[in-house]
Short mmCIF file of C-alpha atoms and ligand atoms in Angstrom, two decimals:
data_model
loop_
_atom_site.label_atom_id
_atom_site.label_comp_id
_atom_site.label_asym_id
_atom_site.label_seq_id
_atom_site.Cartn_x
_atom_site.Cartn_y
_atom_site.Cartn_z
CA UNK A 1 34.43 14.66 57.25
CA UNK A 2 33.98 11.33 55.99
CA UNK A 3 32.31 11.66 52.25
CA UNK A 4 28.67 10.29 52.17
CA UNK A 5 27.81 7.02 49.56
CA UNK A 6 26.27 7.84 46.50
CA UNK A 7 24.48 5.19 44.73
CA UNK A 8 22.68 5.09 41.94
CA UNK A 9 19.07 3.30 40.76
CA UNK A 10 17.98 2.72 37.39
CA UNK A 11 15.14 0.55 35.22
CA UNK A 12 15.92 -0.75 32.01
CA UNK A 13 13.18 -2.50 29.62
CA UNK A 14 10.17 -3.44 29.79
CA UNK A 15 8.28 -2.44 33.30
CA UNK A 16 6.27 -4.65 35.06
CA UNK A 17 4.40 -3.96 38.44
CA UNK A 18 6.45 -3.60 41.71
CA UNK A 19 9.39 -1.71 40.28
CA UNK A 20 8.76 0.86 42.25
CA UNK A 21 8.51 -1.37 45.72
CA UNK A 22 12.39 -2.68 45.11
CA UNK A 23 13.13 1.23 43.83
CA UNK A 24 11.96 2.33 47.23
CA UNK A 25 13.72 -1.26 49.17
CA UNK A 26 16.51 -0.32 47.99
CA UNK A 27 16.95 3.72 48.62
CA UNK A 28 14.98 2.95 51.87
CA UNK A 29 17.90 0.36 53.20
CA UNK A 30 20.58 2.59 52.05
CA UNK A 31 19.13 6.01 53.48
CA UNK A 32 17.99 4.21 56.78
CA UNK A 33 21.13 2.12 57.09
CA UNK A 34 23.70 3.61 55.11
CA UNK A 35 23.32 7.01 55.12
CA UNK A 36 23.89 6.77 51.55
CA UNK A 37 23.06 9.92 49.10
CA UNK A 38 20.38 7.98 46.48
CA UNK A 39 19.89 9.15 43.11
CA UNK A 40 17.67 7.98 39.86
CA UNK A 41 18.86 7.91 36.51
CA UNK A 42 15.91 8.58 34.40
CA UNK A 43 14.60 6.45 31.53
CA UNK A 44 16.86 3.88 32.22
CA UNK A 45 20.00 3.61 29.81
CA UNK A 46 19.52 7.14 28.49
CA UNK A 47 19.53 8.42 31.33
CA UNK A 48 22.84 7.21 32.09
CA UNK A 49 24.36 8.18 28.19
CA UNK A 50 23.07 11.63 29.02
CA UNK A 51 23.64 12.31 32.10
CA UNK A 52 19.87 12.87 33.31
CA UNK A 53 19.28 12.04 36.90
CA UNK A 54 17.62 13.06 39.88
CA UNK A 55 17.84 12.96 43.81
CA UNK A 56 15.86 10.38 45.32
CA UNK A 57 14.90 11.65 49.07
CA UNK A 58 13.42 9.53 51.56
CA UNK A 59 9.94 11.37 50.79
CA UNK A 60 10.06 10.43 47.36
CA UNK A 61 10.21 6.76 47.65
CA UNK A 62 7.78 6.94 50.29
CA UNK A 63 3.77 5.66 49.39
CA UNK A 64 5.50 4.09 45.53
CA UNK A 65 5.26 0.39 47.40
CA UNK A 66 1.43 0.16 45.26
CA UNK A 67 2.39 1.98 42.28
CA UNK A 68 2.95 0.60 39.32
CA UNK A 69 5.92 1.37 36.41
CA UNK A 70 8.67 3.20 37.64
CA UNK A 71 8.92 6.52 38.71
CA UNK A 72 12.42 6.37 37.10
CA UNK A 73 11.09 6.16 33.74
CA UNK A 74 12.31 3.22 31.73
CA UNK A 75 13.31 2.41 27.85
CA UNK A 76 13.45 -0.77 25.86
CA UNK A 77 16.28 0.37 22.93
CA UNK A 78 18.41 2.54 24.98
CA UNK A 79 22.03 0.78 25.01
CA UNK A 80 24.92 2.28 25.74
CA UNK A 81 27.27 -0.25 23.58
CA UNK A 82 24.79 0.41 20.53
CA UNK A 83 22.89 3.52 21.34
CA UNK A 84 20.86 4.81 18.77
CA UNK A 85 20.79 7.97 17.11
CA UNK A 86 18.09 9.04 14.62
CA UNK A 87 19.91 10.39 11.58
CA UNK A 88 16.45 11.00 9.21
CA UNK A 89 14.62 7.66 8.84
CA UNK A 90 17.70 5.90 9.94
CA UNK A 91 19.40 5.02 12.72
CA UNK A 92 23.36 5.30 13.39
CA UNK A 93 24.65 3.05 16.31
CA UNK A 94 27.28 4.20 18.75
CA UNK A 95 29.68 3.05 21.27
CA UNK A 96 28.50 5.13 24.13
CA UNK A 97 30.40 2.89 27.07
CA UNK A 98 33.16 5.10 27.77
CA UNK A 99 30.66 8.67 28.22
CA UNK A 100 28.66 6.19 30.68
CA UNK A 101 31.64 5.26 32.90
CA UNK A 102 32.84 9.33 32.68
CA UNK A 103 29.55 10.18 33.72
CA UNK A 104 29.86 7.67 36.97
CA UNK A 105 33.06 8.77 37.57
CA UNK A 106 31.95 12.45 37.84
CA UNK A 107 29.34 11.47 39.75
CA UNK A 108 31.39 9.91 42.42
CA UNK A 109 28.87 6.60 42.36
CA UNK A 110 29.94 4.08 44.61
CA UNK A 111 27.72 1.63 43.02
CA UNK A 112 25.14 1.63 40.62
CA UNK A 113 22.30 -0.94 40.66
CA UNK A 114 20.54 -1.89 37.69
CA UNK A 115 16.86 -3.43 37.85
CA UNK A 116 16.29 -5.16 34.84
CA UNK A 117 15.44 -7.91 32.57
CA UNK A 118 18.47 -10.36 30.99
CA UNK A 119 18.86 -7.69 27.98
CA UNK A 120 19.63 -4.64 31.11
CA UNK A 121 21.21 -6.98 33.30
CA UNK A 122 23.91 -8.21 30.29
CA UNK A 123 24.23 -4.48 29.61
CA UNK A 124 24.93 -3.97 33.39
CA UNK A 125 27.26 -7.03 33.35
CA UNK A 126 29.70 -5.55 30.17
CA UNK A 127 29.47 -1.81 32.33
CA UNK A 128 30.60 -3.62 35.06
CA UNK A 129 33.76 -5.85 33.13
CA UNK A 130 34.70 -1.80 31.94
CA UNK A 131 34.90 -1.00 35.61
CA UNK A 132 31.15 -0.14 36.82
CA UNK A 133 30.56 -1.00 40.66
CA UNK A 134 27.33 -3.05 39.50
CA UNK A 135 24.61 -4.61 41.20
CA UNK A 136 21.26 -6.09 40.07
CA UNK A 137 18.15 -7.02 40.70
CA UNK A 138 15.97 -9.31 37.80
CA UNK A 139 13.09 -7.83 36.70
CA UNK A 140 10.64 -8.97 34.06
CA UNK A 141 7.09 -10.58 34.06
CA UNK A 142 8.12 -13.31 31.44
CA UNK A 143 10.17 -15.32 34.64
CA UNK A 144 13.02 -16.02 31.91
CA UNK A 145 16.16 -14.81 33.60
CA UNK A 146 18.93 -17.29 34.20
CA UNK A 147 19.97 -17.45 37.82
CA UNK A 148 16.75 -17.26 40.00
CA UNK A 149 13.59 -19.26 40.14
CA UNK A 150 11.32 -16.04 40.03
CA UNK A 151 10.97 -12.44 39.02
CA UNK A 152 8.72 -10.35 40.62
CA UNK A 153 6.23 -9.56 38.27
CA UNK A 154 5.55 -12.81 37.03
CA UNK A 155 2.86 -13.70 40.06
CA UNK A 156 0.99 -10.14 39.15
CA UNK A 157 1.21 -10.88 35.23
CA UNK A 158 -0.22 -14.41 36.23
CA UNK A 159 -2.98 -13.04 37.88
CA UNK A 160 -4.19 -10.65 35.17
CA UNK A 161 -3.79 -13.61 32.89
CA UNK A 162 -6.09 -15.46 34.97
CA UNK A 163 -8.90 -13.52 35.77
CA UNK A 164 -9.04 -12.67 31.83
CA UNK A 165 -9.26 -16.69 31.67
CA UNK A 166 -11.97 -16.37 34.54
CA UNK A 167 -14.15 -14.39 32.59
CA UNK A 168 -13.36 -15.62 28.77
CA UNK A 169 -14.84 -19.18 30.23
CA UNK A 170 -18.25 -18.02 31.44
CA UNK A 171 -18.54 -16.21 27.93
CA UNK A 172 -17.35 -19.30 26.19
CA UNK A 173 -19.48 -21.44 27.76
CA UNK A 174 -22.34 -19.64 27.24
CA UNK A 175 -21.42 -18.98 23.65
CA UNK A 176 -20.19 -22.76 23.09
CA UNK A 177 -17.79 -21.34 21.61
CA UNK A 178 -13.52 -22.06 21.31
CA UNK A 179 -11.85 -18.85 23.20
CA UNK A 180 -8.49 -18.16 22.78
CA UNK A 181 -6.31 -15.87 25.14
CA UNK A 182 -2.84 -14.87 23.93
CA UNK A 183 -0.47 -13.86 27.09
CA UNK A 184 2.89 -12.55 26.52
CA UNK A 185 6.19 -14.31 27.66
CA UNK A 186 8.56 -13.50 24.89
CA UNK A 187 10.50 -16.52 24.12
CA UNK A 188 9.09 -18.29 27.48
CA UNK A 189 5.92 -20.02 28.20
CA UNK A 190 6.03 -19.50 31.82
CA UNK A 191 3.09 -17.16 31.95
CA UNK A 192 0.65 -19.21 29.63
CA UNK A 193 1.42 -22.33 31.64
CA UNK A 194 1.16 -20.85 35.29
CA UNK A 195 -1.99 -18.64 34.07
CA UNK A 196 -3.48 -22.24 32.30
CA UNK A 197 -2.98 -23.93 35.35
CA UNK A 198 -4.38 -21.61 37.61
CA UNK A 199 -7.40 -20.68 34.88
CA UNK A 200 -8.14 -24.70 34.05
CA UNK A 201 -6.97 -24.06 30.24
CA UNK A 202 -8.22 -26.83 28.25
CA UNK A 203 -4.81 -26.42 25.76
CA UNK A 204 -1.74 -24.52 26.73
CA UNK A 205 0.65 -23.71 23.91
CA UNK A 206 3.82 -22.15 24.50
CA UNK A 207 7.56 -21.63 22.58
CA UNK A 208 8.88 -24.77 24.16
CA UNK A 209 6.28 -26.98 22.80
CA UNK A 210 5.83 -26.42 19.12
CA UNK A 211 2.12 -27.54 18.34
CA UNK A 212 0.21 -29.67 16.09
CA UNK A 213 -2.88 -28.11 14.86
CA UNK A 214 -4.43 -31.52 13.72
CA UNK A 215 -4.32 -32.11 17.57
CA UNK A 216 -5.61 -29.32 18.97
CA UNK A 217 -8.40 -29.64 16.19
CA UNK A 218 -8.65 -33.51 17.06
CA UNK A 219 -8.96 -32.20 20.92
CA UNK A 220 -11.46 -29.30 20.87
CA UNK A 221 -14.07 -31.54 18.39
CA UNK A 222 -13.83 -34.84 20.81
CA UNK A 223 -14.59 -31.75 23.97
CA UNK A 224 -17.72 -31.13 21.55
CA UNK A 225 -18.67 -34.79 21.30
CA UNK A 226 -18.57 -35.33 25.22
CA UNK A 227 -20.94 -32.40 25.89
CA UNK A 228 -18.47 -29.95 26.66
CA UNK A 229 -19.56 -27.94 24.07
CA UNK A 230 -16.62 -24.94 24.42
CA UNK A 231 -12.88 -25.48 24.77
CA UNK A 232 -10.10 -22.48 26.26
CA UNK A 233 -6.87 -22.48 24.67
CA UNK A 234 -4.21 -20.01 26.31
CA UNK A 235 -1.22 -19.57 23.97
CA UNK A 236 1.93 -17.45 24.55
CA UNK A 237 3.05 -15.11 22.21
CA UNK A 238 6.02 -16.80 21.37
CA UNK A 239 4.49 -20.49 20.32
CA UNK A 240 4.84 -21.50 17.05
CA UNK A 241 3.94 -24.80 15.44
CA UNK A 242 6.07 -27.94 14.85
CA UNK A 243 7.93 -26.86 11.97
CA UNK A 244 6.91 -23.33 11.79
CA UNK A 245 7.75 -19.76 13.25
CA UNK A 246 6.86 -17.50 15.28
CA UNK A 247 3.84 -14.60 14.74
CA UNK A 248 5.86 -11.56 14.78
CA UNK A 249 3.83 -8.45 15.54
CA UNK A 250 6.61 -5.49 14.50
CA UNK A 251 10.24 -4.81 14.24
CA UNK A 252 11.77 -2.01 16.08
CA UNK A 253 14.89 -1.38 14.57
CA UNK A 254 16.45 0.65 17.45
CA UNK A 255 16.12 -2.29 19.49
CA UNK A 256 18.67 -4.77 20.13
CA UNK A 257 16.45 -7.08 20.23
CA UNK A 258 14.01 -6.35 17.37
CA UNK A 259 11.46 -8.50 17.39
CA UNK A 260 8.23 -7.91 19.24
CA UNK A 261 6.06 -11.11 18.85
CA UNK A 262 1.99 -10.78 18.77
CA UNK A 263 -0.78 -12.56 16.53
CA UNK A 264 -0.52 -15.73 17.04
CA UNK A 265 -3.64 -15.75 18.92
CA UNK A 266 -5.68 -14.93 15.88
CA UNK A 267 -3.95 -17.26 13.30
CA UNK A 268 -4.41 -19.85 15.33
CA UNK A 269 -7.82 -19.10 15.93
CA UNK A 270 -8.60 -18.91 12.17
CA UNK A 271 -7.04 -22.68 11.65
CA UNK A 272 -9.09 -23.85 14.74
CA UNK A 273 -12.25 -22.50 12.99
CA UNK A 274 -11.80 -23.88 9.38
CA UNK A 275 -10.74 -26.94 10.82
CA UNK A 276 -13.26 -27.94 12.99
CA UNK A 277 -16.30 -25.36 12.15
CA UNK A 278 -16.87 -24.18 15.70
CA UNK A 279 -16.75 -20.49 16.30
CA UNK A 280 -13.54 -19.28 17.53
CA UNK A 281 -12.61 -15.76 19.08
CA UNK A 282 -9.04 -14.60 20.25
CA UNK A 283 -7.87 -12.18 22.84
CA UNK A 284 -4.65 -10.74 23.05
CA UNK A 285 -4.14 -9.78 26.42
CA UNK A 286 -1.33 -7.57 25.94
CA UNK A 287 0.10 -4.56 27.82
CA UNK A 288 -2.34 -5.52 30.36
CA UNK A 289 -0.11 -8.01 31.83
CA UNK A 290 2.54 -5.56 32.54
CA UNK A 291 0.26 -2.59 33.84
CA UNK A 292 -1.04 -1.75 37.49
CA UNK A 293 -0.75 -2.41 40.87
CA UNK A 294 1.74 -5.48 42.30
CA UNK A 295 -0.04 -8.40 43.75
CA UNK A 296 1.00 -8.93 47.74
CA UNK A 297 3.56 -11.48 47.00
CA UNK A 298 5.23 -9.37 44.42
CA UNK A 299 5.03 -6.17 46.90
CA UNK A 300 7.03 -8.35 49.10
CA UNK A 301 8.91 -10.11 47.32
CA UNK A 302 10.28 -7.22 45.67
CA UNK A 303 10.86 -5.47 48.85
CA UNK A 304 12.82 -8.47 49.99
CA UNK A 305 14.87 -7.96 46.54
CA UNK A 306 15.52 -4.70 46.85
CA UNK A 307 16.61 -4.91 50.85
CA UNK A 308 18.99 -7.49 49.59
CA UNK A 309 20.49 -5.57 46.87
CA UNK A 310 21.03 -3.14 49.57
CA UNK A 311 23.25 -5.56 51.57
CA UNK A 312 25.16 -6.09 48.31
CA UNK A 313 25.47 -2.61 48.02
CA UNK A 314 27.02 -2.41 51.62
CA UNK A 315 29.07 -5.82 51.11
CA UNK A 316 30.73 -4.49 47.63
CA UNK A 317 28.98 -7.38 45.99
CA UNK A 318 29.32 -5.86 42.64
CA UNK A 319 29.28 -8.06 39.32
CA UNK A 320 26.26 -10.09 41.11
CA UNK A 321 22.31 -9.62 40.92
CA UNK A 322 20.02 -10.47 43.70
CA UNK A 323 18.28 -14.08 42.78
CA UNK A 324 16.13 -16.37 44.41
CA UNK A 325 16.96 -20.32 44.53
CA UNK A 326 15.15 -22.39 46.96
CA UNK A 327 12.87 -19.95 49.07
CA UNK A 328 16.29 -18.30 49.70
CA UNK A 329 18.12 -14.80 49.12
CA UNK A 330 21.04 -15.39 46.88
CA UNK A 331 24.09 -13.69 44.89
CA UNK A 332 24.87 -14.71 41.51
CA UNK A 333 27.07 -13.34 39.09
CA UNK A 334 26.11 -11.50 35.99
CA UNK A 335 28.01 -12.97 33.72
CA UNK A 336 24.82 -16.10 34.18
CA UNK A 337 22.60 -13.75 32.84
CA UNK A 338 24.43 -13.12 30.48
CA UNK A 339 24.42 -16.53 28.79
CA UNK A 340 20.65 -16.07 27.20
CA UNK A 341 17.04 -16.68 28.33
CA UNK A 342 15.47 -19.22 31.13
CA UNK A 343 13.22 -21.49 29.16
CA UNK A 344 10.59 -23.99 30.51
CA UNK A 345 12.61 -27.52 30.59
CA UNK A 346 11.13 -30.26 29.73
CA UNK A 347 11.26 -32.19 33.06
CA UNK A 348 9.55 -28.92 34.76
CA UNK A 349 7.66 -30.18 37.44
CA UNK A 350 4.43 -27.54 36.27
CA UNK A 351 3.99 -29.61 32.96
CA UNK A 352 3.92 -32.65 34.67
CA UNK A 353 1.19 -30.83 37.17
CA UNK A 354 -1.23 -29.99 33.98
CA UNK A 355 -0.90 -32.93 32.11
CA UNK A 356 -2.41 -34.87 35.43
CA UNK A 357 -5.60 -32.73 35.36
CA UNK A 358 -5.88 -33.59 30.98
CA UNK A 359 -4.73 -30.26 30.04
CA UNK A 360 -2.82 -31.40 26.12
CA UNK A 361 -0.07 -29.17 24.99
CA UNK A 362 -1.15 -29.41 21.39
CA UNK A 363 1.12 -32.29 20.80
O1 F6P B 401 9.76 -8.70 28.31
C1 F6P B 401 8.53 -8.19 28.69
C2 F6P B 401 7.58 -8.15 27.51
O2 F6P B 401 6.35 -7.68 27.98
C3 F6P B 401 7.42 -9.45 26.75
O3 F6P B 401 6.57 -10.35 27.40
C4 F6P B 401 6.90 -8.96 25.42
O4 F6P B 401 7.26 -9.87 24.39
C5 F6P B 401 7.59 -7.64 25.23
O5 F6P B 401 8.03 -7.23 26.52
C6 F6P B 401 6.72 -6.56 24.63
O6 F6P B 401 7.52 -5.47 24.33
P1 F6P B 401 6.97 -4.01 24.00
O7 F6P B 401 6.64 -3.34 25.30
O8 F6P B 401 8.11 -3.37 23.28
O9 F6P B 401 5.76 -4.17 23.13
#
């Protein structure tokens, strides 16, 4: 009797909302059409350096399409080329590669696919150069990831960000006062620009733009002068003024990636206020942005993800993620992803879109 296809999910980093819709794309295509054998690695990399996974039936990814997280579990530090292991108050770093790809071997896996952001999708791409069948699917709400126009996530982030916009305006109008909402982004202002747009920010900051506070001063006071006696600046986490750094919030050492940004909100909001005497209150919007329900693009948008990944799965597409170019389905390698973070250029069509209506990038 022929032996049945195994394949294996799992979500690495940060979660965002519709996970859980490509998580149940994908084992619904390959139960339905593959009559594959679907399981979950929990927590995402450790679940794979330990061995912890679990059978994913048809009934379990049925009614997830709403839900959001993952019902895998996820983890931010876990890496199996550098996996950390607590050794009192420090941490030792291990090669854990070659227990991964013993652990998939056991298994029998015929292919493993990753949904992740461009730190779980490199980590997928080196599993995959040791000899991993690999396939991904780009996950994140910051939009950053090299190879596709979108993640799914991004349009629910961007809606959180906007109602919080929404209702910061009536407050600061009321108020006359200068509101500030800080969205997060990471090194990517994609979320502060879309959620600006789409809130009518008055000033959008972001990392690809460093800002001149003399401007944004000089901007907010003339508002005043005209009668428009409150101003809303949205800034992303990772902006940082001309010549300056970055706000960083805390460092987790286990983390390849160490830095967690956060703050900037209220330093700029302090500057704002001694230079221009007009009352000035931050938000930071936070965890928020990553929390809840997916919006009905992202529910199918990720479903159309994850039914893709499922062709790849079929097609032995491995060493390639699931991307979007164009309105269209598309396969690109890993080894893209690989080569660092999507930024905002500076001849993105969206800039040109919010400096029409007067919104000033601080600059
Ligand atoms: O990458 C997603 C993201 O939410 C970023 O926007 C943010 O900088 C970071 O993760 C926050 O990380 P943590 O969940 O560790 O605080």
């Amino acid at each position: 009797m022929k032996r049945r296809k195994r394949v294996a999910i799992l979500t690495g980093g940060g979660d965002c909302p519709g996970i859980n819709a490509v998580i149940r794309a994908v084992a619904k295509k390959l139960i339905n059409e593959q009559n594959a054998e679907v399981i979950g690695f929990k927590d995402g990399y450790h679940g794979l350096v330990r061995n912890r996974h679990r059978k994913l039936k048809y009934t379990d990814v049925s009614g997830i399409l709403t839900l959001g997280g993952t019902i895998l579990g996820t983890s931010k530090i876990a890496n199996p080329y550098r996996y950390a292991v607590q050794n009192g108050k420090k941490f030792e770093f291990k090669d854990m590669s070659k227990t991964v790809i013993k652990n998939c071997e056991k298994l029998k896996l015929d292919c493993l696919v990753c949904i992740g952001g461009d730190g779980s999708l490199g980590i997928a791409n080196r599993l995959f150069e040791d000899g991993l069948p690999v396939v991904g699917v780009p996950k994140t709400i910051d939009n950053d990831i090299r190879g596709t126009d979108l993640t799914f996530g991004f349009d629910s982030a961007v809606s959180i960000a906007t109602e919080a916009i929404d209702r910061l305006h009536t407050t600061a109008e009321s108020h006359h006062r200068v509101m500030i909402l800080e969205v997060m982004g990471h090194n990517a202002g994609w979320i502060a620009l879309s959620a600006g747009i789409a809130g009518g920010g008055d000033i959008i900051l972001m990392p690809e733009i460093p800002y001149d506070i003399d401007v944004i001063a000089r901007m907010v006071r003339a508002r005043n002068k005209k009668g428009r006696r409150f101003s809303i600046i949205v800034v992303s986490e990772g902006a940082k003024p001309k010549g300056g750094n970055v706000v960083i919030k805390r460092m987790v050492e286990a983390s390849a990636d160490s830095i967690r940004l956060g703050g900037i909100g209220f330093v700029l909001g302090k500057q704002i206020e001694d230079a221009t005497g007009l009352e000035t209150r931050a938000v930071v919007l936070g965890h928020l942005q990553r929390g809840g329900s997916p919006t009905a693009f992202d529910r199918v948008f990720a479903t159309g993800l994850g039914a893709k990944a499922g062709d790849m799965v079929e097609k032995k597409k491995f060493g390639y993620m699931v991307g979007l170019k164009k309105g269209m389905f598309v396969e690109v390698s890993l080894k893209n992803v690989a080569k660092g973070s999507r930024t905002i250029p500076a001849n993105a069509p969206l800039l040109k879109v919010a400096k029409a209506v007067g919104t000033s990038f601080g600059v």
